[in-house]
Coordinates of C-alpha atoms in Angstrom, one line a residue:
X1 CA -16.8 4.7 -37.7
X2 CA -16.7 8.2 -37.0
X3 CA -16.2 8.8 -33.5
X4 CA -16.8 12.6 -33.9
X5 CA -20.8 12.2 -34.5
X6 CA -21.8 10.0 -31.4
X7 CA -23.4 11.4 -28.4
X8 CA -22.0 9.1 -26.2
X9 CA -18.7 7.0 -27.2
X10 CA -16.1 4.7 -25.6
X11 CA -12.7 6.2 -26.4
X12 CA -9.9 3.3 -26.9
X13 CA -7.2 5.5 -25.3
X14 CA -9.2 6.2 -22.0
X15 CA -10.6 3.5 -19.3
X16 CA -14.1 5.1 -19.0
X17 CA -17.1 6.0 -21.3
X18 CA -17.7 9.7 -21.9
X19 CA -21.1 10.4 -22.2
X20 CA -21.2 14.1 -22.4
X21 CA -18.8 13.7 -25.2
X22 CA -17.1 16.9 -27.4
X23 CA -13.5 15.1 -28.3
X24 CA -11.7 12.4 -27.2
X25 CA -9.2 13.8 -24.9
X26 CA -11.6 16.5 -23.0
X27 CA -10.8 15.0 -19.5
X28 CA -6.9 15.1 -20.5
X29 CA -7.2 18.8 -21.4
X30 CA -9.3 19.9 -18.6
X31 CA -6.6 18.4 -16.2
X32 CA -3.6 19.9 -18.0
X33 CA -5.5 23.4 -17.9
X34 CA -6.1 22.9 -13.9
X35 CA -2.8 21.8 -13.4
X36 CA -1.5 25.1 -15.1
X37 CA -3.6 27.2 -13.4
X38 CA -2.6 26.3 -10.0
X39 CA 1.0 26.3 -10.8
X40 CA 0.4 29.8 -12.0
X41 CA -1.3 30.9 -8.5
X42 CA 1.3 29.2 -6.7
X43 CA 4.3 30.9 -8.2
X44 CA 2.7 34.5 -8.1
X45 CA 2.1 33.5 -4.1
X46 CA -1.7 33.3 -4.1
X47 CA -2.2 29.3 -3.7
X48 CA -5.5 29.0 -3.6
X49 CA -8.4 26.6 -4.4
X50 CA -9.6 26.9 -8.0
X51 CA -11.6 24.8 -10.6
X52 CA -11.5 24.4 -14.0
X53 CA -14.5 23.4 -16.3
X54 CA -15.1 23.3 -20.1
X55 CA -18.6 24.1 -21.4
X56 CA -19.4 23.0 -24.8
X57 CA -22.5 23.9 -27.1
X58 CA -23.5 21.8 -30.0
X59 CA -23.0 23.8 -33.4
X60 CA -26.0 24.6 -35.5
X61 CA -26.7 22.5 -38.6
X62 CA -25.2 18.9 -37.2
X63 CA -27.0 15.6 -36.6
X64 CA -28.8 15.3 -33.1
X65 CA -26.5 15.2 -30.1
X66 CA -26.3 16.9 -26.7
X67 CA -27.1 20.5 -27.1
X68 CA -24.7 21.1 -24.2
X69 CA -21.9 19.3 -22.7
X70 CA -19.9 20.1 -19.5
X71 CA -16.4 18.4 -18.4
X72 CA -16.2 16.9 -15.8
X73 CA -19.8 15.8 -16.4
X74 CA -19.8 14.2 -13.0
X75 CA -18.7 17.3 -11.2
X76 CA -20.6 20.1 -8.9
X77 CA -22.1 21.6 -11.9
X78 CA -25.2 20.5 -13.0
X79 CA -26.1 20.1 -16.5
X80 CA -29.5 21.8 -15.7
X81 CA -27.6 25.0 -15.2
X82 CA -26.8 25.4 -18.7
X83 CA -30.3 23.6 -20.0
X84 CA -31.3 27.1 -22.0
X85 CA -28.0 28.0 -23.3
X86 CA -28.7 27.5 -27.1
X87 CA -32.0 29.4 -27.1
X88 CA -30.4 32.2 -24.8
X89 CA -27.5 32.4 -27.2
X90 CA -29.4 32.7 -30.1
X91 CA -31.6 35.7 -28.6
X92 CA -28.5 37.5 -27.4
X93 CA -26.8 37.3 -30.7
X94 CA -28.8 40.1 -32.3
X95 CA -28.3 42.4 -29.5
X96 CA -24.4 42.0 -29.3
X97 CA -22.9 45.6 -29.5
X98 CA -20.6 44.6 -32.7
X99 CA -23.5 43.9 -35.0
X100 CA -23.2 47.5 -36.1
X101 CA -19.8 47.5 -36.5
X102 CA -18.6 47.7 -40.1
X103 CA -14.9 46.7 -41.0
X104 CA -12.7 48.3 -43.4
X105 CA -11.5 44.5 -44.9
X106 CA -13.8 42.0 -46.3
X107 CA -12.2 39.2 -44.1
X108 CA -13.0 41.1 -41.1
X109 CA -16.7 41.4 -42.0
X110 CA -16.9 37.6 -43.1
X111 CA -15.3 36.7 -39.9
X112 CA -17.8 38.8 -37.6
X113 CA -20.7 36.4 -37.3
X114 CA -18.8 33.7 -36.1
X115 CA -16.8 35.8 -33.5
X116 CA -19.8 37.4 -32.4
X117 CA -21.4 34.1 -31.8
X118 CA -18.3 32.7 -29.8
X119 CA -18.3 36.0 -27.5
X120 CA -22.0 35.5 -26.9
X121 CA -21.6 31.9 -25.9
X122 CA -18.8 32.8 -23.2
X123 CA -21.3 35.7 -22.1
X124 CA -24.2 33.3 -21.8
X125 CA -22.0 30.6 -19.9
X126 CA -20.9 33.3 -17.4
X127 CA -24.4 34.5 -16.8
X128 CA -25.3 30.9 -16.0
X129 CA -22.6 30.4 -13.7
X130 CA -22.6 33.9 -12.0
X131 CA -26.2 33.0 -10.4
X132 CA -24.7 30.0 -8.7
X133 CA -21.3 31.6 -7.8
X134 CA -23.0 34.1 -5.9
X135 CA -24.4 31.7 -3.3
X136 CA -21.1 29.8 -3.2
X137 CA -18.8 32.7 -3.0
X138 CA -16.9 32.1 -6.2
X139 CA -16.1 33.9 -9.3
X140 CA -16.1 32.7 -12.9
X141 CA -13.9 33.8 -15.7
X142 CA -14.7 32.4 -19.2
X143 CA -12.5 32.3 -22.5
X144 CA -14.3 33.1 -25.6
X145 CA -15.4 30.1 -27.2
X146 CA -13.5 28.0 -29.8
X147 CA -14.9 25.4 -32.0
X148 CA -13.4 21.6 -31.2
X149 CA -15.1 19.2 -33.7
X150 CA -19.1 19.4 -33.1
X151 CA -18.9 22.0 -30.2
X152 CA -18.0 25.6 -29.2
X153 CA -16.1 25.2 -26.2
X154 CA -15.7 27.7 -23.5
X155 CA -12.9 27.3 -21.1
X156 CA -14.1 28.4 -17.4
X157 CA -11.7 29.4 -14.3
X158 CA -13.5 29.7 -11.0
X159 CA -11.7 31.4 -8.0
X160 CA -13.2 32.0 -4.6
X161 CA -14.1 35.4 -3.6
X162 CA -11.7 35.3 -0.7
X163 CA -8.8 35.7 -2.9
X164 CA -9.7 38.7 -4.3
X165 CA -10.6 40.1 -0.6
X166 CA -6.9 38.9 0.2
X167 CA -5.5 40.9 -2.8
X168 CA -7.8 43.9 -3.7
X169 CA -7.6 45.1 -7.0
X170 CA -7.4 48.8 -8.4
X171 CA -10.7 50.6 -9.5
X172 CA -10.1 52.9 -12.4
X173 CA -12.5 54.7 -14.3
X174 CA -11.9 54.8 -18.2
X175 CA -14.4 55.8 -20.6
X176 CA -17.4 56.3 -18.3
X177 CA -16.7 52.9 -17.0
X178 CA -15.3 51.6 -13.9
X179 CA -12.8 48.5 -14.2
X180 CA -10.8 46.3 -11.8
X181 CA -7.2 45.8 -12.3
X182 CA -4.8 43.7 -10.7
X183 CA -2.2 41.1 -11.6
X184 CA -4.5 38.5 -10.7
X185 CA -6.8 39.6 -13.1
X186 CA -4.1 39.9 -15.8
X187 CA -2.8 36.3 -15.0
X188 CA -6.5 35.2 -15.6
X189 CA -6.8 36.8 -18.9
X190 CA -3.6 35.4 -20.3
X191 CA -4.3 32.2 -19.0
X192 CA -7.9 32.3 -20.6
X193 CA -6.3 33.4 -23.8
X194 CA -3.9 30.3 -23.7
X195 CA -6.6 28.0 -22.7
X196 CA -8.6 29.0 -26.0
X197 CA -5.4 28.7 -28.1
X198 CA -5.0 25.3 -26.8
X199 CA -8.4 24.3 -28.0
X200 CA -7.4 25.1 -31.4
X201 CA -4.6 22.3 -31.4
X202 CA -5.0 19.3 -33.2
X203 CA -6.7 17.0 -30.4
X204 CA -6.3 19.2 -27.6
X205 CA -5.1 17.2 -24.5
X206 CA -3.6 14.3 -26.4
X207 CA 0.1 15.0 -25.7
X208 CA 1.3 16.2 -22.1
X209 CA 3.6 19.0 -22.1
X210 CA 3.4 19.4 -26.0
X211 CA -0.1 21.2 -26.1
X212 CA 1.0 24.7 -27.7
X213 CA 0.4 26.3 -24.2
X214 CA 3.2 28.9 -22.7
X215 CA 4.9 27.4 -19.5
X216 CA 3.1 29.2 -16.0
X217 CA 6.4 31.4 -15.7
X218 CA 5.7 32.9 -19.6
X219 CA 2.3 33.4 -18.5
X220 CA 3.1 35.2 -15.7
X221 CA 5.6 37.5 -17.3
X222 CA 3.0 38.3 -20.1
X223 CA 0.6 38.8 -17.7
X224 CA 2.6 41.2 -15.7
X225 CA 3.7 43.1 -19.2
X226 CA -0.2 43.3 -20.0
X227 CA -0.9 44.7 -16.3
X228 CA 1.9 47.4 -16.5
X229 CA 0.5 48.4 -20.2
X230 CA -2.6 49.1 -19.1
X231 CA -3.8 52.4 -19.7
X232 CA -5.1 52.7 -16.1
X233 CA -1.5 52.6 -15.4
X234 CA 0.3 54.2 -18.0
X235 CA -2.3 56.7 -18.5
X236 CA -2.0 56.2 -22.5
X237 CA -1.4 53.8 -24.9
X238 CA 2.3 53.1 -25.7
X239 CA 4.4 50.7 -27.6
X240 CA 7.2 50.4 -24.8
X241 CA 7.1 47.3 -22.5
X242 CA 7.2 49.0 -19.4
X243 CA 7.8 45.8 -17.3
X244 CA 10.7 44.8 -19.5
X245 CA 12.1 48.5 -19.3
X246 CA 11.8 48.7 -15.4
X247 CA 13.5 45.2 -15.2
X248 CA 16.4 46.3 -17.4
X249 CA 16.9 49.6 -15.2
X250 CA 16.6 47.5 -12.2
X251 CA 19.7 45.6 -13.3
X252 CA 22.0 48.6 -14.1
X253 CA 24.6 50.0 -12.0
X254 CA 26.0 53.3 -11.5
X255 CA 29.7 53.5 -10.8
X256 CA 29.4 50.2 -9.1
X257 CA 26.1 51.2 -6.8
X258 CA 22.9 49.6 -7.0
X259 CA 20.0 51.8 -7.9
X260 CA 17.5 52.7 -4.9
X261 CA 14.9 55.2 -5.7
X262 CA 11.3 55.7 -7.2
X263 CA 9.9 56.6 -10.4
X264 CA 6.6 58.2 -10.5
X265 CA 4.0 57.7 -13.6
X266 CA 2.7 61.1 -14.3
X267 CA 2.1 63.3 -17.4
X268 CA 5.0 65.8 -18.1
X269 CA 2.3 68.6 -17.7
X270 CA 0.4 67.4 -14.9
X271 CA -0.4 70.2 -12.7
X272 CA 0.1 67.9 -9.6
X273 CA 3.7 67.8 -10.4
X274 CA 6.4 70.0 -8.5
X275 CA 9.5 69.8 -10.4
X276 CA 12.9 70.2 -8.5
X277 CA 14.5 69.9 -11.9
X278 CA 13.0 69.5 -15.5
X279 CA 14.7 68.2 -18.4
X280 CA 15.1 70.1 -21.4
X281 CA 15.0 67.1 -23.3
X282 CA 13.2 64.0 -22.1
X283 CA 14.9 60.6 -21.5
X284 CA 13.5 57.4 -22.6
X285 CA 13.1 54.6 -20.5
X286 CA 14.4 52.2 -23.3
X287 CA 17.7 53.9 -22.4
X288 CA 18.5 52.1 -19.3
X289 CA 22.1 53.4 -18.9
X290 CA 21.2 57.0 -19.0
X291 CA 17.9 56.6 -16.9
X292 CA 19.7 54.8 -14.4
X293 CA 22.2 57.7 -13.8
X294 CA 19.1 59.8 -13.5
X295 CA 17.7 57.5 -10.8
X296 CA 20.9 58.2 -8.7
X297 CA 19.2 61.5 -7.8
X298 CA 15.8 60.1 -6.8
X299 CA 16.5 59.2 -3.2
X300 CA 14.7 61.1 -0.5
X301 CA 11.2 62.9 -1.1
X302 CA 11.8 63.6 -5.0
X303 CA 11.2 61.0 -7.4
X304 CA 11.7 60.6 -11.2
X305 CA 8.7 61.7 -12.9
X306 CA 8.2 59.7 -16.3
X307 CA 5.2 59.8 -18.8
X308 CA 5.3 56.2 -19.2
X309 CA 8.3 55.8 -21.6
X310 CA 9.9 59.1 -21.1
X311 CA 11.6 60.6 -17.9
X312 CA 10.9 64.1 -17.9
X313 CA 12.4 65.3 -14.7
X314 CA 12.7 65.1 -10.9
X315 CA 10.2 66.2 -8.5
X316 CA 7.3 65.4 -6.7
X317 CA 3.7 64.2 -7.4
X318 CA 0.7 65.5 -5.0
X319 CA -2.2 62.9 -4.9
X320 CA -4.9 65.4 -5.1
X321 CA -7.3 63.1 -7.3
X322 CA -5.7 59.9 -6.8
X323 CA -2.8 58.2 -5.3
X324 CA 0.0 58.1 -8.4
X325 CA 1.6 54.8 -9.5
X326 CA 5.0 54.7 -9.1
X327 CA 8.1 52.4 -9.2
X328 CA 10.0 51.5 -6.3
X329 CA 13.7 50.3 -6.7
X330 CA 14.6 48.2 -3.5
X331 CA 17.9 46.8 -4.5
X332 CA 20.0 45.1 -7.5
X333 CA 17.2 43.7 -9.7
X334 CA 14.4 44.3 -7.2
X335 CA 11.4 46.4 -7.2
X336 CA 7.8 47.0 -6.5
X337 CA 5.0 48.5 -8.3
X338 CA 2.9 50.6 -6.0
X339 CA -0.2 53.0 -6.0
X340 CA 0.2 55.2 -3.1
X341 CA 1.4 53.1 -0.4
X342 CA -0.7 50.0 -1.7
X343 CA 1.9 47.4 -3.2
X344 CA 0.2 45.9 -6.3
X345 CA 3.2 43.6 -7.7
X346 CA 6.7 42.8 -6.5
X347 CA 9.6 41.7 -9.1
X348 CA 12.7 40.1 -7.4
X349 CA 15.4 38.9 -10.1
X350 CA 12.8 39.2 -13.0
X351 CA 10.3 36.7 -11.0
X352 CA 6.9 38.4 -10.4
X353 CA 4.9 38.3 -7.2
X354 CA 2.0 39.5 -5.4
X355 CA 2.6 41.6 -2.3
X356 CA 2.5 39.3 0.7
X357 CA 0.8 39.9 4.0
X358 CA 3.3 39.9 6.8
X359 CA 1.2 37.0 8.2
X360 CA -2.6 36.4 8.4
X361 CA -4.1 37.2 11.6
X362 CA -5.5 33.5 12.2
X363 CA -2.3 32.0 11.5
X364 CA -0.5 34.6 13.7
X365 CA -2.6 34.0 16.7
X366 CA -2.2 30.4 16.3
X367 CA 1.6 30.5 16.0
X368 CA 1.9 32.7 19.0
X369 CA -0.3 30.9 21.2
X370 CA 1.7 27.6 20.2
X371 CA 5.2 28.9 20.9
X372 CA 3.8 31.0 24.2
X373 CA 1.1 29.1 25.8
X374 CA -1.1 31.4 28.1
X375 CA -0.1 34.5 26.2
X376 CA -3.1 37.0 26.4
X377 CA -5.0 38.4 23.4
X378 CA -3.6 42.2 24.2
X379 CA 0.0 41.0 24.1
X380 CA -0.7 38.9 20.7
X381 CA -2.4 42.0 19.4
X382 CA 0.7 44.4 20.3
X383 CA 3.2 42.0 18.5
X384 CA 1.0 41.9 15.3
X385 CA 1.3 45.6 15.4
X386 CA 5.3 45.4 16.1
X387 CA 5.3 42.8 13.0
X388 CA 3.6 45.4 10.6
X389 CA 5.8 48.4 11.8
X390 CA 9.0 46.3 11.4
X391 CA 7.6 45.5 7.7
X392 CA 7.4 49.0 7.0
X393 CA 10.7 49.9 7.5
X394 CA 12.8 50.2 4.5
X395 CA 15.9 48.3 6.0
X396 CA 16.8 44.7 7.4
X397 CA 16.0 44.4 11.0
X398 CA 15.4 41.5 13.6
X399 CA 13.2 41.0 16.9
X400 CA 13.6 38.3 19.4
X401 CA 10.9 37.7 21.8
X402 CA 12.2 35.2 24.6
X403 CA 10.6 34.1 28.1
X404 CA 13.9 34.4 29.4
X405 CA 14.7 38.1 27.9
X406 CA 15.6 39.9 31.1
X407 CA 18.0 37.2 32.1
X408 CA 19.4 37.0 28.4
X409 CA 20.1 40.8 28.3
X410 CA 22.4 40.4 31.4
X411 CA 24.0 37.3 29.8
X412 CA 24.4 39.0 26.3
X413 CA 25.3 42.4 28.1
X414 CA 28.9 42.5 26.3
X415 CA 27.1 41.4 22.9
X416 CA 24.6 44.4 22.9
X417 CA 23.0 47.4 24.9
X418 CA 20.8 46.8 27.7
X419 CA 18.3 49.1 28.3
X420 CA 15.8 50.2 31.0
X421 CA 12.8 47.9 30.3
X422 CA 10.7 49.8 28.0
X423 CA 7.4 48.8 25.9
X424 CA 8.0 48.3 22.2
X425 CA 6.8 51.7 20.4
X426 CA 7.1 52.8 16.9
X427 CA 9.9 55.3 17.8
X428 CA 11.9 52.9 19.6
X429 CA 11.6 50.3 16.8
X430 CA 12.7 53.1 14.4
X431 CA 15.9 53.8 16.4
X432 CA 16.8 50.4 17.5
X433 CA 16.7 49.4 13.8
X434 CA 18.9 51.8 12.9
X435 CA 21.9 50.0 14.3
X436 CA 23.1 46.5 13.8
X437 CA 22.0 43.5 16.0
X438 CA 18.6 42.4 17.3
X439 CA 16.1 43.8 19.4
X440 CA 15.4 41.5 22.6
X441 CA 11.8 41.5 24.2
X442 CA 9.7 39.7 26.4
X443 CA 6.3 37.9 25.7
X444 CA 4.7 41.0 27.3
X445 CA 6.1 43.4 24.8
X446 CA 8.8 45.1 27.0
X447 CA 12.2 45.4 25.5
X448 CA 15.2 44.7 27.5
X449 CA 18.1 45.1 25.1
X450 CA 19.0 46.4 21.6
X451 CA 21.7 45.9 19.1
X452 CA 22.0 42.4 20.3
X453 CA 24.6 40.1 18.6
X454 CA 22.9 36.7 19.0
X455 CA 24.6 33.4 19.7
X456 CA 23.9 29.8 19.4
X457 CA 25.2 26.4 18.4
X458 CA 25.2 25.4 14.3
X459 CA 21.2 24.3 13.8
X460 CA 20.0 22.1 10.9
X461 CA 17.5 25.0 10.0
X462 CA 20.4 27.1 9.2
X463 CA 21.2 27.5 5.3
X464 CA 24.1 29.1 3.6
X465 CA 21.6 30.5 1.1
X466 CA 20.2 33.1 3.9
X467 CA 21.7 36.0 5.3
X468 CA 23.7 36.1 8.7
X469 CA 20.6 37.8 10.4
X470 CA 18.2 35.0 9.6
X471 CA 20.8 32.1 10.5
X472 CA 21.7 33.9 13.8
X473 CA 18.0 34.2 14.7
X474 CA 17.7 30.2 13.8
X475 CA 20.4 29.3 16.0
X476 CA 19.6 31.5 18.7
X477 CA 16.1 30.2 19.0
X478 CA 16.7 26.7 18.8
X479 CA 19.4 27.0 21.4
X480 CA 16.6 28.1 23.8
X481 CA 15.4 25.8 26.8
X482 CA 12.4 28.3 27.2
X483 CA 10.0 29.5 24.5
X484 CA 11.5 32.0 22.1
X485 CA 10.4 33.3 18.9
X486 CA 12.1 35.6 16.1
X487 CA 10.7 38.2 13.5
X488 CA 13.5 38.8 10.8
X489 CA 12.8 41.2 8.0
X490 CA 15.3 41.2 5.5
X491 CA 16.4 43.9 3.0
X492 CA 14.0 43.3 0.4
X493 CA 11.2 43.4 3.0
X494 CA 10.6 39.6 3.2
X495 CA 9.4 38.1 6.6
X496 CA 10.5 35.2 8.3
X497 CA 9.2 34.4 11.5
X498 CA 11.1 31.6 13.5
X499 CA 9.4 29.0 14.3
X500 CA 6.7 29.0 12.0
X501 CA 4.5 26.3 13.0
X502 CA 2.5 24.4 10.1
X503 CA -1.1 25.3 10.0
X504 CA -3.6 22.9 11.9
X505 CA -6.0 21.0 9.9
X506 CA -9.4 19.2 10.8
X507 CA -8.6 15.7 11.8
X508 CA -12.0 14.8 10.2
X509 CA -10.7 16.2 6.8
X510 CA -7.4 13.9 7.1
X511 CA -9.6 10.9 8.1
X512 CA -12.3 11.5 5.3
X513 CA -9.7 11.5 2.6
X514 CA -7.9 8.7 3.8
X515 CA -11.1 6.8 3.8
X516 CA -12.2 8.0 0.5
X517 CA -9.0 6.8 -1.2
X518 CA -8.8 3.5 0.3
X519 CA -12.3 2.8 -1.3
X520 CA -11.4 4.3 -4.7
X521 CA -10.9 3.3 -8.1
X522 CA -8.6 4.8 -10.8
X523 CA -11.5 6.6 -11.8
X524 CA -12.6 8.3 -8.3
X525 CA -9.2 8.5 -6.5
X526 CA -7.8 11.7 -8.2
X527 CA -9.2 14.2 -5.6
X528 CA -8.3 12.2 -2.7
X529 CA -4.8 11.6 -3.8
X530 CA -4.3 15.4 -4.6
X531 CA -5.4 16.3 -1.1
X532 CA -3.2 14.1 0.6
X533 CA -0.4 14.6 -1.3
X534 CA -0.7 18.3 -0.3
X535 CA -1.2 17.3 3.3
X536 CA 1.5 14.4 4.0
X537 CA 2.5 15.9 6.8
X538 CA -0.5 15.4 8.8
X539 CA -0.9 11.6 8.4
X540 CA 0.3 9.3 11.1
X541 CA 2.0 5.9 10.4
X542 CA -1.0 3.8 10.3
X543 CA -2.9 6.6 7.8
X544 CA 0.4 6.2 5.6
X545 CA 0.2 2.3 5.4
X546 CA -3.7 2.9 4.2
X547 CA -3.1 5.4 1.6
X548 CA 0.1 3.3 0.3
X549 CA -2.0 0.1 0.1
X550 CA -4.7 2.1 -1.8
X551 CA -2.1 3.4 -4.1
X552 CA -0.5 0.1 -4.9
X553 CA -3.9 -1.3 -6.1
X554 CA -5.0 1.6 -7.9
X555 CA -1.8 2.2 -10.0
X556 CA -1.5 -1.5 -10.6
X557 CA -5.0 -2.1 -11.9
X558 CA -5.3 -3.4 -15.5
X559 CA -4.6 -0.3 -17.5
X560 CA -6.0 -0.1 -21.1
X561 CA -3.4 1.2 -24.0
X562 CA -3.0 5.2 -23.8
X563 CA -4.2 5.5 -20.0
X564 CA -2.3 8.0 -18.5
X565 CA -1.3 7.1 -14.8
X566 CA 0.5 9.6 -12.5
X567 CA 2.9 7.7 -10.1
X568 CA 2.5 9.0 -6.7
X569 CA 5.5 9.0 -4.1
X570 CA 4.5 6.8 -1.4
X571 CA 3.7 8.2 2.1
X572 CA 5.9 8.3 5.2
X573 CA 5.0 9.8 8.7
X574 CA 6.9 13.0 9.2
X575 CA 9.1 12.9 12.3
X576 CA 8.0 16.3 13.6
X577 CA 4.2 15.6 13.3
X578 CA 2.2 15.0 16.4
X579 CA -1.6 15.4 17.4
X580 CA -1.1 19.0 18.2
X581 CA -1.5 19.8 14.4
X582 CA -4.9 18.6 14.3
X583 CA -8.2 20.0 15.3
X584 CA -11.2 18.9 16.3
X585 CA -14.5 20.0 14.5
X586 CA -15.9 21.5 17.5
X587 CA -12.7 23.6 17.9
X588 CA -13.5 25.5 14.6
X589 CA -16.9 26.5 16.2
X590 CA -15.5 27.6 19.1

């Protein structure tokens, strides 16, 4: 019996029947895509909820079957959402903008109808989802359809609106249209391209790890390259891989010195460029040693001016029309892509990340209140401003807030410089961080000493992989018998808050997930298992026992040949956990 022609089938290698059947490994393939998407966003520093689904439309001219299938078929997306999809696709195909396109080779003309059909299916799937997304606060992104057995299948990635509010994109006008571009959008595009490529492999989803897809790290690197090759940023199309060229330049040293400076992207003849010096012969960025020699001059207000792939000179660029794009070299193999003051992308030793907020407002407030019970809102607001000011400095710094700051200033007088108690201001921070040592302030935001060399016994939280500034702060805070907190900004502007308490979560969410997995089967336990695995810290001893018993039962259910079982590490109560990490439901409404 051919299993490709039936609308509802039982697959020998799986433990359940697929009703909305497209191919035998559709469940595995979707799960692999979702896992890969989560890894991508985690690596770039944008951990978020996300969803992946597959939508398939039956190809014309085949025996009767489901006209539309979705995977997962028991998810939040009702099949009725796509009830008119075939009719809408057939109606939209004649109006596709490429219908009037005539290609110069016969093969392209032969492939045009199928390509238009696959693009139209993706467009109509997105339109169907957009209506639901607007009400739920999500956004859907679709791959072009690809045929798998009897269906044209679209891969869909859904992300919450709040992700795009947290990491704003850049709006650019191009050919009379306005486009949004960002590292996130670039990662989405490459992920969807890879997903469609995976659909073209034999039996997509059958093999774990050998599915023809790039790794999350490779996808991110390609996305970063595509992002920087965008004509929005480049100003023109060019063969040079700007991402790789900048990476190579950031690794070069000049007479032993690391490269620190700026490179601004602007046309050589841009009227907004004011040259300090202009090269008679431009230097290509693809020549990193020569370019690194020029970068030595690009400190202070002047920057290298590069027309994407060639350096034209040294100067400044006014932002009369819009802030220019620039590359900021911070340290050896460390650089940022910026537009004006907005950081669009960070690269550290070849690893790409989104710019990170110093700390979210809600978590900052929660952390301050848990370390300093009774601290008032104006004081918290002042320290949030202080933290932002420290993050803007172009060098490392540290600030300690101590309930006993006045007494500690006296005790450490020989290890720092005591001052007349003075409120923390921008000017004080700029001056005080210009010297070695730590700023010491009290919870009211009053500074008592600067340049303090902190002391304290060794701590388990110390680590040799971090610098002396970080480890000194860890030891000092841990040694205090009264509440203390430290802000540490490293040379590459990475922020550490010590201590940084884990976020509090709703008690009801933990209890619901524990109850769900306790009554689940192999086919229904995955969502609860995933949530609990990510929230291990918040389970007490009794909840750990319940979850472990459920996992033992589920993983030892009779398994059919070929069923994939993910072994879950068993749960243990965390020694640092207590009830203060849990929130009551009414606490959220307050």
